Amino acid sequence: MTSIAEGVWVVELPLPHRGVVETTNCYLLADDAGGVHLVDPGWDTPDNHARLEAGLTDAGFALDDVRSVTATHLHPDHLGLGSRLRSERGVPVALHRLEHEALTRPLYPEPDETIARWGIPADFVDEVRANVLPRSQPPGLAADVVLEDGDLLPLPGRAVRVVHTPGHTVGSICLHDESAALLMTGDHVLPIVNPGLGLGGFLPDDDPLGLALDSYARMAAYDDAEVLPGHGVRFHGVATRATQIADRHRRRGAEIAALVDADPGASVWQIASRVNWTGGWEALVGFLRLSALSQTEMHLRHLARRGTLGK
């Protein structure tokens, strides 16, 4: 547990698997009524439950003092342990309205149709299916408090405002602690990792990339705040970092557009396999390959919506 500001702490909670990130930052916010509120309480594992309890103790609280959980988005490395506190202790969980609605929808509702649409070669179908199937059912979670852009969280003595930043998921939010000049960004803006987009809740006609670019532009209004990301170290300069991420997506879009121009009939798989991914296509296995395919299709839809494919 690390103290960040008056009444604000962070507890690092490990993910149960190694990947691009290895821990989630769970933020503890004290209120003026003797309670404490959690933001992004990590993956639901016995070890994380123990780590959270120890962190609360170090901050002068117990699990019985937890008054609410707010998740920046619906992924289990941010919401999971919150659902356990909800079911075991009745702690209310807050999500953006669109994220709450997305809990009833799977990420890939038609797994076989998705695999066929992407043009997965026969030798790789089993690998892709193994990662699609767990995401082809609704998460089965729930929220008690539904948030909208501009809402203030019910934290006595603190002014923490919701900033809707769709892109990573449809209902992703940042939380601006106006009283402490802090901005909790979830997976919207991370200090080093470039977060994936379109990873939950979007409908077929949505444009996750276009929405994300608008969300990155919103960060300019919060450039004076210290950034508390969902993963990684705290930093300043959210506007610059958000612009870097947005520009990277624009470059990726231009790369994919050029690949389509060179081979208009190529499948999503064929295009994705030719993209210059960090570390190379062959290094992407399991969820990382699934993410690359999803990102490629997302870019193709964005380019098609803008009418720039084949030009």
PDB file of C-alpha atoms in Angstrom:
ATOM      1  CA  MET A   1       0.000   0.000   0.000  1.00  0.00           C
ATOM      2  CA  THR A   2       1.317   3.451  -0.958  1.00  0.00           C
ATOM      3  CA  SER A   3      -0.005   6.855   0.110  1.00  0.00           C
ATOM      4  CA  ILE A   4      -0.658   9.216  -2.825  1.00  0.00           C
ATOM      5  CA  ALA A   5      -2.371  12.236  -1.282  1.00  0.00           C
ATOM      6  CA  GLU A   6      -4.414  13.079   1.779  1.00  0.00           C
ATOM      7  CA  GLY A   7      -6.936  10.267   2.086  1.00  0.00           C
ATOM      8  CA  VAL A   8      -5.825   8.515  -1.125  1.00  0.00           C
ATOM      9  CA  TRP A   9      -3.825   5.272  -1.339  1.00  0.00           C
ATOM     10  CA  VAL A  10      -3.008   2.639  -3.945  1.00  0.00           C
ATOM     11  CA  VAL A  11      -2.773  -1.135  -3.499  1.00  0.00           C
ATOM     12  CA  GLU A  12      -1.227  -3.161  -6.320  1.00  0.00           C
ATOM     13  CA  LEU A  13      -3.180  -6.366  -7.022  1.00  0.00           C
ATOM     14  CA  PRO A  14      -1.528  -8.997  -9.267  1.00  0.00           C
ATOM     15  CA  LEU A  15      -3.270 -10.550 -12.248  1.00  0.00           C
ATOM     16  CA  PRO A  16      -3.527 -14.364 -12.116  1.00  0.00           C
ATOM     17  CA  HIS A  17      -1.620 -14.654 -15.392  1.00  0.00           C
ATOM     18  CA  ARG A  18       1.420 -12.982 -16.912  1.00  0.00           C
ATOM     19  CA  GLY A  19       0.784 -10.659 -19.815  1.00  0.00           C
ATOM     20  CA  VAL A  20       1.205  -7.106 -21.046  1.00  0.00           C
ATOM     21  CA  VAL A  21       0.467  -5.877 -17.517  1.00  0.00           C
ATOM     22  CA  GLU A  22       0.950  -7.805 -14.289  1.00  0.00           C
ATOM     23  CA  THR A  23      -0.873  -5.791 -11.615  1.00  0.00           C
ATOM     24  CA  THR A  24      -3.959  -3.600 -11.290  1.00  0.00           C
ATOM     25  CA  ASN A  25      -3.849  -0.403  -9.259  1.00  0.00           C
ATOM     26  CA  CYS A  26      -6.698  -0.390  -6.741  1.00  0.00           C
ATOM     27  CA  TYR A  27      -7.244   3.103  -5.342  1.00  0.00           C
ATOM     28  CA  LEU A  28      -8.571   3.713  -1.835  1.00  0.00           C
ATOM     29  CA  LEU A  29     -10.382   6.999  -1.213  1.00  0.00           C
ATOM     30  CA  ALA A  30     -11.310   8.011   2.332  1.00  0.00           C
ATOM     31  CA  ASP A  31     -14.454  10.059   2.907  1.00  0.00           C
ATOM     32  CA  ASP A  32     -15.320  12.482   5.714  1.00  0.00           C
ATOM     33  CA  ALA A  33     -17.705  10.042   7.372  1.00  0.00           C
ATOM     34  CA  GLY A  34     -15.178   7.370   8.339  1.00  0.00           C
ATOM     35  CA  GLY A  35     -15.657   5.211   5.263  1.00  0.00           C
ATOM     36  CA  VAL A  36     -13.420   4.228   2.386  1.00  0.00           C
ATOM     37  CA  HIS A  37     -14.264   3.759  -1.292  1.00  0.00           C
ATOM     38  CA  LEU A  38     -12.496   1.522  -3.827  1.00  0.00           C
ATOM     39  CA  VAL A  39     -11.745   2.214  -7.464  1.00  0.00           C
ATOM     40  CA  ASP A  40     -10.833  -0.795  -9.651  1.00  0.00           C
ATOM     41  CA  PRO A  41     -10.368  -3.479  -6.963  1.00  0.00           C
ATOM     42  CA  GLY A  42      -8.627  -5.980  -9.217  1.00  0.00           C
ATOM     43  CA  TRP A  43      -9.041  -9.637 -10.088  1.00  0.00           C
ATOM     44  CA  ASP A  44     -10.997 -11.819  -7.684  1.00  0.00           C
ATOM     45  CA  THR A  45      -8.391 -14.158  -6.193  1.00  0.00           C
ATOM     46  CA  PRO A  46      -7.786 -15.192  -2.565  1.00  0.00           C
ATOM     47  CA  ASP A  47      -4.358 -13.535  -2.699  1.00  0.00           C
ATOM     48  CA  ASN A  48      -5.811 -10.238  -3.903  1.00  0.00           C
ATOM     49  CA  HIS A  49      -8.507 -10.341  -1.242  1.00  0.00           C
ATOM     50  CA  ALA A  50      -5.786 -10.721   1.374  1.00  0.00           C
ATOM     51  CA  ARG A  51      -3.667  -7.972  -0.203  1.00  0.00           C
ATOM     52  CA  LEU A  52      -6.630  -5.605  -0.279  1.00  0.00           C
ATOM     53  CA  GLU A  53      -7.474  -6.325   3.359  1.00  0.00           C
ATOM     54  CA  ALA A  54      -3.851  -5.710   4.360  1.00  0.00           C
ATOM     55  CA  GLY A  55      -3.795  -2.448   2.383  1.00  0.00           C
ATOM     56  CA  LEU A  56      -6.976  -1.282   4.061  1.00  0.00           C
ATOM     57  CA  THR A  57      -5.493  -2.102   7.454  1.00  0.00           C
ATOM     58  CA  ASP A  58      -2.356  -0.083   6.670  1.00  0.00           C
ATOM     59  CA  ALA A  59      -4.577   2.859   5.695  1.00  0.00           C
ATOM     60  CA  GLY A  60      -6.488   2.570   8.972  1.00  0.00           C
ATOM     61  CA  PHE A  61      -9.589   0.784   7.690  1.00  0.00           C
ATOM     62  CA  ALA A  62     -11.195  -2.665   7.660  1.00  0.00           C
ATOM     63  CA  LEU A  63     -13.291  -4.414   5.036  1.00  0.00           C
ATOM     64  CA  ASP A  64     -16.388  -3.366   7.008  1.00  0.00           C
ATOM     65  CA  ASP A  65     -15.458   0.268   6.309  1.00  0.00           C
ATOM     66  CA  VAL A  66     -15.728  -0.125   2.519  1.00  0.00           C
ATOM     67  CA  ARG A  67     -18.731   1.934   1.420  1.00  0.00           C
ATOM     68  CA  SER A  68     -18.606   1.561  -2.371  1.00  0.00           C
ATOM     69  CA  VAL A  69     -16.764   0.158  -5.361  1.00  0.00           C
ATOM     70  CA  THR A  70     -16.444   2.028  -8.653  1.00  0.00           C
ATOM     71  CA  ALA A  71     -14.993   0.255 -11.684  1.00  0.00           C
ATOM     72  CA  THR A  72     -13.648   2.260 -14.600  1.00  0.00           C
ATOM     73  CA  HIS A  73     -14.835  -0.557 -16.874  1.00  0.00           C
ATOM     74  CA  LEU A  74     -16.210  -4.106 -16.804  1.00  0.00           C
ATOM     75  CA  HIS A  75     -13.041  -6.183 -17.250  1.00  0.00           C
ATOM     76  CA  PRO A  76     -12.315  -8.685 -14.449  1.00  0.00           C
ATOM     77  CA  ASP A  77      -8.929  -7.172 -13.636  1.00  0.00           C
ATOM     78  CA  HIS A  78     -10.814  -4.018 -12.612  1.00  0.00           C
ATOM     79  CA  LEU A  79     -14.251  -5.189 -11.487  1.00  0.00           C
ATOM     80  CA  GLY A  80     -13.726  -8.782 -10.309  1.00  0.00           C
ATOM     81  CA  LEU A  81     -12.986  -8.354  -6.611  1.00  0.00           C
ATOM     82  CA  GLY A  82     -15.667  -5.663  -6.430  1.00  0.00           C
ATOM     83  CA  SER A  83     -18.279  -8.218  -7.417  1.00  0.00           C
ATOM     84  CA  ARG A  84     -17.091 -10.449  -4.581  1.00  0.00           C
ATOM     85  CA  LEU A  85     -17.434  -7.607  -2.070  1.00  0.00           C
ATOM     86  CA  ARG A  86     -20.892  -6.942  -3.478  1.00  0.00           C
ATOM     87  CA  SER A  87     -22.069 -10.532  -3.078  1.00  0.00           C
ATOM     88  CA  GLU A  88     -20.420 -11.221   0.294  1.00  0.00           C
ATOM     89  CA  ARG A  89     -20.747  -7.859   2.028  1.00  0.00           C
ATOM     90  CA  GLY A  90     -23.405  -5.956   0.135  1.00  0.00           C
ATOM     91  CA  VAL A  91     -20.987  -3.261  -1.031  1.00  0.00           C
ATOM     92  CA  PRO A  92     -22.663  -1.346  -3.903  1.00  0.00           C
ATOM     93  CA  VAL A  93     -20.854  -1.403  -7.244  1.00  0.00           C
ATOM     94  CA  ALA A  94     -20.967   1.585  -9.610  1.00  0.00           C
ATOM     95  CA  LEU A  95     -20.449   1.488 -13.394  1.00  0.00           C
ATOM     96  CA  HIS A  96     -21.265   3.781 -16.271  1.00  0.00           C
ATOM     97  CA  ARG A  97     -24.748   3.152 -17.653  1.00  0.00           C
ATOM     98  CA  LEU A  98     -23.443   1.780 -20.967  1.00  0.00           C
ATOM     99  CA  GLU A  99     -21.070  -0.539 -19.123  1.00  0.00           C
ATOM    100  CA  HIS A 100     -23.938  -1.740 -16.929  1.00  0.00           C
ATOM    101  CA  GLU A 101     -25.991  -2.500 -20.060  1.00  0.00           C
ATOM    102  CA  ALA A 102     -22.999  -4.241 -21.648  1.00  0.00           C
ATOM    103  CA  LEU A 103     -22.900  -6.772 -18.806  1.00  0.00           C
ATOM    104  CA  THR A 104     -25.843  -8.494 -20.499  1.00  0.00           C
ATOM    105  CA  ARG A 105     -23.981  -8.860 -23.817  1.00  0.00           C
ATOM    106  CA  PRO A 106     -21.012 -11.073 -24.715  1.00  0.00           C
ATOM    107  CA  LEU A 107     -17.993  -9.642 -26.497  1.00  0.00           C
ATOM    108  CA  TYR A 108     -18.321 -12.240 -29.288  1.00  0.00           C
ATOM    109  CA  PRO A 109     -21.993 -13.333 -29.389  1.00  0.00           C
ATOM    110  CA  GLU A 110     -21.507 -15.619 -32.409  1.00  0.00           C
ATOM    111  CA  PRO A 111     -18.082 -17.233 -32.012  1.00  0.00           C
ATOM    112  CA  ASP A 112     -18.243 -19.440 -35.097  1.00  0.00           C
ATOM    113  CA  GLU A 113     -19.488 -16.560 -37.223  1.00  0.00           C
ATOM    114  CA  THR A 114     -16.654 -14.392 -35.923  1.00  0.00           C
ATOM    115  CA  ILE A 115     -14.045 -17.027 -36.767  1.00  0.00           C
ATOM    116  CA  ALA A 116     -15.476 -17.444 -40.263  1.00  0.00           C
ATOM    117  CA  ARG A 117     -15.724 -13.678 -40.820  1.00  0.00           C
ATOM    118  CA  TRP A 118     -12.087 -13.196 -39.895  1.00  0.00           C
ATOM    119  CA  GLY A 119     -10.947 -15.928 -42.296  1.00  0.00           C
ATOM    120  CA  ILE A 120      -8.982 -17.921 -39.707  1.00  0.00           C
ATOM    121  CA  PRO A 121      -6.833 -20.643 -41.335  1.00  0.00           C
ATOM    122  CA  ALA A 122      -7.768 -24.174 -40.305  1.00  0.00           C
ATOM    123  CA  ASP A 123      -4.508 -24.688 -38.380  1.00  0.00           C
ATOM    124  CA  PHE A 124      -5.340 -21.756 -36.083  1.00  0.00           C
ATOM    125  CA  VAL A 125      -9.090 -22.175 -35.605  1.00  0.00           C
ATOM    126  CA  ASP A 126      -8.762 -24.111 -32.346  1.00  0.00           C
ATOM    127  CA  GLU A 127      -6.402 -21.518 -30.850  1.00  0.00           C
ATOM    128  CA  VAL A 128      -8.679 -18.599 -31.726  1.00  0.00           C
ATOM    129  CA  ARG A 129     -11.829 -20.462 -30.660  1.00  0.00           C
ATOM    130  CA  ALA A 130     -10.269 -21.233 -27.256  1.00  0.00           C
ATOM    131  CA  ASN A 131      -9.961 -17.495 -26.647  1.00  0.00           C
ATOM    132  CA  VAL A 132     -13.254 -16.468 -28.252  1.00  0.00           C
ATOM    133  CA  LEU A 133     -15.506 -18.974 -26.449  1.00  0.00           C
ATOM    134  CA  PRO A 134     -14.887 -17.668 -22.894  1.00  0.00           C
ATOM    135  CA  ARG A 135     -15.920 -14.255 -24.176  1.00  0.00           C
ATOM    136  CA  SER A 136     -19.024 -15.487 -26.013  1.00  0.00           C
ATOM    137  CA  GLN A 137     -21.234 -15.408 -22.916  1.00  0.00           C
ATOM    138  CA  PRO A 138     -22.371 -12.407 -20.842  1.00  0.00           C
ATOM    139  CA  PRO A 139     -20.025 -11.653 -17.908  1.00  0.00           C
ATOM    140  CA  GLY A 140     -22.805 -12.398 -15.416  1.00  0.00           C
ATOM    141  CA  LEU A 141     -21.952  -9.435 -13.204  1.00  0.00           C
ATOM    142  CA  ALA A 142     -24.124  -6.535 -12.087  1.00  0.00           C
ATOM    143  CA  ALA A 143     -24.011  -2.912 -10.967  1.00  0.00           C
ATOM    144  CA  ASP A 144     -26.059  -1.209  -8.251  1.00  0.00           C
ATOM    145  CA  VAL A 145     -25.250   2.395  -9.143  1.00  0.00           C
ATOM    146  CA  VAL A 146     -25.471   3.566 -12.755  1.00  0.00           C
ATOM    147  CA  LEU A 147     -23.275   6.531 -13.643  1.00  0.00           C
ATOM    148  CA  GLU A 148     -23.424   9.167 -16.369  1.00  0.00           C
ATOM    149  CA  ASP A 149     -20.847  11.613 -17.660  1.00  0.00           C
ATOM    150  CA  GLY A 150     -20.505  14.517 -15.229  1.00  0.00           C
ATOM    151  CA  ASP A 151     -21.923  12.703 -12.194  1.00  0.00           C
ATOM    152  CA  LEU A 152     -20.273  13.141  -8.815  1.00  0.00           C
ATOM    153  CA  LEU A 153     -19.572   9.943  -6.869  1.00  0.00           C
ATOM    154  CA  PRO A 154     -21.336   9.817  -3.479  1.00  0.00           C
ATOM    155  CA  LEU A 155     -18.153  10.291  -1.432  1.00  0.00           C
ATOM    156  CA  PRO A 156     -18.722  12.626   1.554  1.00  0.00           C
ATOM    157  CA  GLY A 157     -16.095  15.357   1.568  1.00  0.00           C
ATOM    158  CA  ARG A 158     -14.654  14.532  -1.860  1.00  0.00           C
ATOM    159  CA  ALA A 159     -15.577  15.848  -5.305  1.00  0.00           C
ATOM    160  CA  VAL A 160     -14.897  12.952  -7.700  1.00  0.00           C
ATOM    161  CA  ARG A 161     -16.510  13.478 -11.085  1.00  0.00           C
ATOM    162  CA  VAL A 162     -17.214  10.909 -13.828  1.00  0.00           C
ATOM    163  CA  VAL A 163     -15.649  11.526 -17.246  1.00  0.00           C
ATOM    164  CA  HIS A 164     -17.060   9.170 -19.902  1.00  0.00           C
ATOM    165  CA  THR A 165     -14.222   8.053 -22.193  1.00  0.00           C
ATOM    166  CA  PRO A 166     -15.483   5.295 -24.519  1.00  0.00           C
ATOM    167  CA  GLY A 167     -12.925   3.409 -26.571  1.00  0.00           C
ATOM    168  CA  HIS A 168     -11.347   0.634 -24.521  1.00  0.00           C
ATOM    169  CA  THR A 169     -14.928  -0.408 -23.736  1.00  0.00           C
ATOM    170  CA  VAL A 170     -18.207   1.332 -24.475  1.00  0.00           C
ATOM    171  CA  GLY A 171     -18.664   2.582 -20.906  1.00  0.00           C
ATOM    172  CA  SER A 172     -15.080   3.212 -19.867  1.00  0.00           C
ATOM    173  CA  ILE A 173     -14.738   6.147 -17.513  1.00  0.00           C
ATOM    174  CA  CYS A 174     -12.067   8.275 -15.920  1.00  0.00           C
ATOM    175  CA  LEU A 175     -12.588   9.733 -12.453  1.00  0.00           C
ATOM    176  CA  HIS A 176     -11.457  13.294 -11.723  1.00  0.00           C
ATOM    177  CA  ASP A 177     -10.858  13.979  -8.045  1.00  0.00           C
ATOM    178  CA  GLU A 178     -11.326  17.725  -8.212  1.00  0.00           C
ATOM    179  CA  SER A 179     -10.460  18.181  -4.543  1.00  0.00           C
ATOM    180  CA  ALA A 180      -7.023  16.553  -4.932  1.00  0.00           C
ATOM    181  CA  ALA A 181      -6.241  17.269  -8.638  1.00  0.00           C
ATOM    182  CA  LEU A 182      -6.040  13.553  -9.426  1.00  0.00           C
ATOM    183  CA  LEU A 183      -7.285  11.744 -12.544  1.00  0.00           C
ATOM    184  CA  MET A 184      -7.931   7.989 -12.338  1.00  0.00           C
ATOM    185  CA  THR A 185      -7.795   6.798 -15.953  1.00  0.00           C
ATOM    186  CA  GLY A 186      -8.444   3.050 -15.773  1.00  0.00           C
ATOM    187  CA  ASP A 187      -7.263   1.606 -19.094  1.00  0.00           C
ATOM    188  CA  HIS A 188      -8.083   4.736 -21.108  1.00  0.00           C
ATOM    189  CA  VAL A 189      -4.607   6.271 -20.763  1.00  0.00           C
ATOM    190  CA  LEU A 190      -1.681   4.235 -19.443  1.00  0.00           C
ATOM    191  CA  PRO A 191       1.894   5.515 -19.020  1.00  0.00           C
ATOM    192  CA  ILE A 192       3.657   2.988 -21.280  1.00  0.00           C
ATOM    193  CA  VAL A 193       1.238   0.359 -22.598  1.00  0.00           C
ATOM    194  CA  ASN A 194      -1.008   1.317 -25.516  1.00  0.00           C
ATOM    195  CA  PRO A 195      -4.466   0.056 -24.463  1.00  0.00           C
ATOM    196  CA  GLY A 196      -6.594  -1.959 -26.865  1.00  0.00           C
ATOM    197  CA  LEU A 197      -9.886  -0.587 -28.147  1.00  0.00           C
ATOM    198  CA  GLY A 198     -13.335  -2.053 -28.748  1.00  0.00           C
ATOM    199  CA  LEU A 199     -12.994  -4.632 -25.968  1.00  0.00           C
ATOM    200  CA  GLY A 200     -16.505  -4.716 -24.592  1.00  0.00           C
ATOM    201  CA  GLY A 201     -20.060  -3.500 -24.964  1.00  0.00           C
ATOM    202  CA  PHE A 202     -19.993  -2.006 -28.437  1.00  0.00           C
ATOM    203  CA  LEU A 203     -22.759  -2.755 -30.918  1.00  0.00           C
ATOM    204  CA  PRO A 204     -22.032  -3.771 -34.533  1.00  0.00           C
ATOM    205  CA  ASP A 205     -22.712  -0.286 -35.896  1.00  0.00           C
ATOM    206  CA  ASP A 206     -20.534   1.488 -33.312  1.00  0.00           C
ATOM    207  CA  ASP A 207     -17.166   3.035 -34.158  1.00  0.00           C
ATOM    208  CA  PRO A 208     -14.905   2.344 -31.139  1.00  0.00           C
ATOM    209  CA  LEU A 209     -11.886   3.975 -32.765  1.00  0.00           C
ATOM    210  CA  GLY A 210     -13.721   7.176 -33.627  1.00  0.00           C
ATOM    211  CA  LEU A 211     -15.144   7.360 -30.112  1.00  0.00           C
ATOM    212  CA  ALA A 212     -11.707   6.685 -28.625  1.00  0.00           C
ATOM    213  CA  LEU A 213     -10.099   9.502 -30.618  1.00  0.00           C
ATOM    214  CA  ASP A 214     -12.721  11.891 -29.239  1.00  0.00           C
ATOM    215  CA  SER A 215     -12.064  10.543 -25.726  1.00  0.00           C
ATOM    216  CA  TYR A 216      -8.321  11.107 -26.059  1.00  0.00           C
ATOM    217  CA  ALA A 217      -8.989  14.699 -27.097  1.00  0.00           C
ATOM    218  CA  ARG A 218     -11.015  15.221 -23.887  1.00  0.00           C
ATOM    219  CA  MET A 219      -7.890  14.642 -21.811  1.00  0.00           C
ATOM    220  CA  ALA A 220      -6.543  18.126 -22.619  1.00  0.00           C
ATOM    221  CA  ALA A 221      -8.958  19.557 -20.057  1.00  0.00           C
ATOM    222  CA  TYR A 222      -7.284  17.538 -17.268  1.00  0.00           C
ATOM    223  CA  ASP A 223      -3.628  18.156 -18.039  1.00  0.00           C
ATOM    224  CA  ASP A 224      -2.972  19.760 -14.647  1.00  0.00           C
ATOM    225  CA  ALA A 225      -3.992  16.603 -12.777  1.00  0.00           C
ATOM    226  CA  GLU A 226      -1.684  13.858 -11.604  1.00  0.00           C
ATOM    227  CA  VAL A 227      -2.631  10.700 -13.487  1.00  0.00           C
ATOM    228  CA  LEU A 228      -3.458   7.545 -11.536  1.00  0.00           C
ATOM    229  CA  PRO A 229      -3.615   4.828 -14.216  1.00  0.00           C
ATOM    230  CA  GLY A 230      -5.219   1.416 -13.927  1.00  0.00           C
ATOM    231  CA  HIS A 231      -1.817  -0.174 -14.523  1.00  0.00           C
ATOM    232  CA  GLY A 232       1.680   1.246 -14.153  1.00  0.00           C
ATOM    233  CA  VAL A 233       3.150   4.223 -12.353  1.00  0.00           C
ATOM    234  CA  ARG A 234       1.596   7.627 -11.697  1.00  0.00           C
ATOM    235  CA  PHE A 235       2.562  10.427 -14.069  1.00  0.00           C
ATOM    236  CA  HIS A 236       1.831  13.977 -15.235  1.00  0.00           C
ATOM    237  CA  GLY A 237       1.015  15.173 -18.733  1.00  0.00           C
ATOM    238  CA  VAL A 238      -2.121  13.225 -19.638  1.00  0.00           C
ATOM    239  CA  ALA A 239      -2.782  15.400 -22.709  1.00  0.00           C
ATOM    240  CA  THR A 240       0.595  14.558 -24.247  1.00  0.00           C
ATOM    241  CA  ARG A 241       0.284  10.854 -23.463  1.00  0.00           C
ATOM    242  CA  ALA A 242      -3.283  10.711 -24.823  1.00  0.00           C
ATOM    243  CA  THR A 243      -2.124  12.403 -28.029  1.00  0.00           C
ATOM    244  CA  GLN A 244       0.685   9.854 -28.374  1.00  0.00           C
ATOM    245  CA  ILE A 245      -1.794   6.983 -28.097  1.00  0.00           C
ATOM    246  CA  ALA A 246      -4.224   8.613 -30.537  1.00  0.00           C
ATOM    247  CA  ASP A 247      -1.450   9.242 -33.069  1.00  0.00           C
ATOM    248  CA  ARG A 248      -0.351   5.624 -32.785  1.00  0.00           C
ATOM    249  CA  HIS A 249      -3.879   4.483 -33.670  1.00  0.00           C
ATOM    250  CA  ARG A 250      -3.933   6.863 -36.629  1.00  0.00           C
ATOM    251  CA  ARG A 251      -0.637   5.451 -37.893  1.00  0.00           C
ATOM    252  CA  ARG A 252      -1.965   1.929 -37.472  1.00  0.00           C
ATOM    253  CA  GLY A 253      -5.074   2.904 -39.438  1.00  0.00           C
ATOM    254  CA  ALA A 254      -2.946   4.277 -42.256  1.00  0.00           C
ATOM    255  CA  GLU A 255      -0.885   1.063 -42.278  1.00  0.00           C
ATOM    256  CA  ILE A 256      -4.009  -1.102 -42.495  1.00  0.00           C
ATOM    257  CA  ALA A 257      -5.481   1.092 -45.230  1.00  0.00           C
ATOM    258  CA  ALA A 258      -2.295   0.603 -47.276  1.00  0.00           C
ATOM    259  CA  LEU A 259      -2.478  -3.169 -46.794  1.00  0.00           C
ATOM    260  CA  VAL A 260      -6.072  -3.177 -48.044  1.00  0.00           C
ATOM    261  CA  ASP A 261      -5.113  -1.065 -51.040  1.00  0.00           C
ATOM    262  CA  ALA A 262      -2.398  -3.591 -51.886  1.00  0.00           C
ATOM    263  CA  ASP A 263      -4.723  -6.590 -51.499  1.00  0.00           C
ATOM    264  CA  PRO A 264      -8.419  -5.549 -51.517  1.00  0.00           C
ATOM    265  CA  GLY A 265      -9.664  -9.124 -51.076  1.00  0.00           C
ATOM    266  CA  ALA A 266      -7.543  -9.966 -48.046  1.00  0.00           C
ATOM    267  CA  SER A 267      -9.262 -11.377 -44.958  1.00  0.00           C
ATOM    268  CA  VAL A 268      -8.982  -9.871 -41.486  1.00  0.00           C
ATOM    269  CA  TRP A 269      -6.501 -12.628 -40.619  1.00  0.00           C
ATOM    270  CA  GLN A 270      -4.360 -11.927 -43.687  1.00  0.00           C
ATOM    271  CA  ILE A 271      -4.268  -8.202 -43.014  1.00  0.00           C
ATOM    272  CA  ALA A 272      -3.557  -8.665 -39.306  1.00  0.00           C
ATOM    273  CA  SER A 273      -0.695 -11.053 -40.093  1.00  0.00           C
ATOM    274  CA  ARG A 274       0.955  -8.342 -42.224  1.00  0.00           C
ATOM    275  CA  VAL A 275       0.667  -5.525 -39.694  1.00  0.00           C
ATOM    276  CA  ASN A 276       3.887  -4.428 -38.017  1.00  0.00           C
ATOM    277  CA  TRP A 277       2.874  -5.396 -34.471  1.00  0.00           C
ATOM    278  CA  THR A 278       5.259  -4.680 -31.611  1.00  0.00           C
ATOM    279  CA  GLY A 279       7.251  -7.875 -31.192  1.00  0.00           C
ATOM    280  CA  GLY A 280       5.949  -9.307 -34.474  1.00  0.00           C
ATOM    281  CA  TRP A 281       2.868 -11.280 -35.494  1.00  0.00           C
ATOM    282  CA  GLU A 282       4.409 -14.649 -34.671  1.00  0.00           C
ATOM    283  CA  ALA A 283       4.886 -13.575 -31.049  1.00  0.00           C
ATOM    284  CA  LEU A 284       1.161 -12.920 -30.666  1.00  0.00           C
ATOM    285  CA  VAL A 285      -0.527 -16.004 -29.278  1.00  0.00           C
ATOM    286  CA  GLY A 286      -3.697 -16.640 -27.318  1.00  0.00           C
ATOM    287  CA  PHE A 287      -5.457 -13.480 -26.171  1.00  0.00           C
ATOM    288  CA  LEU A 288      -2.841 -11.248 -27.804  1.00  0.00           C
ATOM    289  CA  ARG A 289      -3.591 -12.723 -31.246  1.00  0.00           C
ATOM    290  CA  LEU A 290      -7.318 -12.385 -30.575  1.00  0.00           C
ATOM    291  CA  SER A 291      -6.794  -8.748 -29.635  1.00  0.00           C
ATOM    292  CA  ALA A 292      -4.776  -8.103 -32.813  1.00  0.00           C
ATOM    293  CA  LEU A 293      -7.573  -9.564 -34.945  1.00  0.00           C
ATOM    294  CA  SER A 294     -10.206  -7.516 -33.131  1.00  0.00           C
ATOM    295  CA  GLN A 295      -8.135  -4.335 -33.507  1.00  0.00           C
ATOM    296  CA  THR A 296      -7.650  -4.984 -37.212  1.00  0.00           C
ATOM    297  CA  GLU A 297     -11.377  -5.421 -37.799  1.00  0.00           C
ATOM    298  CA  MET A 298     -12.085  -2.306 -35.742  1.00  0.00           C
ATOM    299  CA  HIS A 299      -9.728  -0.259 -37.922  1.00  0.00           C
ATOM    300  CA  LEU A 300     -11.297  -1.684 -41.083  1.00  0.00           C
ATOM    301  CA  ARG A 301     -14.759  -0.647 -39.915  1.00  0.00           C
ATOM    302  CA  HIS A 302     -13.547   2.824 -38.962  1.00  0.00           C
ATOM    303  CA  LEU A 303     -11.891   3.300 -42.354  1.00  0.00           C
ATOM    304  CA  ALA A 304     -14.985   2.019 -44.155  1.00  0.00           C
ATOM    305  CA  ARG A 305     -17.187   4.428 -42.192  1.00  0.00           C
ATOM    306  CA  ARG A 306     -14.926   7.305 -43.218  1.00  0.00           C
ATOM    307  CA  GLY A 307     -15.034   6.119 -46.824  1.00  0.00           C
ATOM    308  CA  THR A 308     -11.242   5.941 -47.116  1.00  0.00           C
ATOM    309  CA  LEU A 309     -10.769   2.273 -47.985  1.00  0.00           C
ATOM    310  CA  GLY A 310      -9.655   1.656 -51.543  1.00  0.00           C
ATOM    311  CA  LYS A 311      -8.757   5.313 -52.161  1.00  0.00           C
TER     312      LYS A 311
END
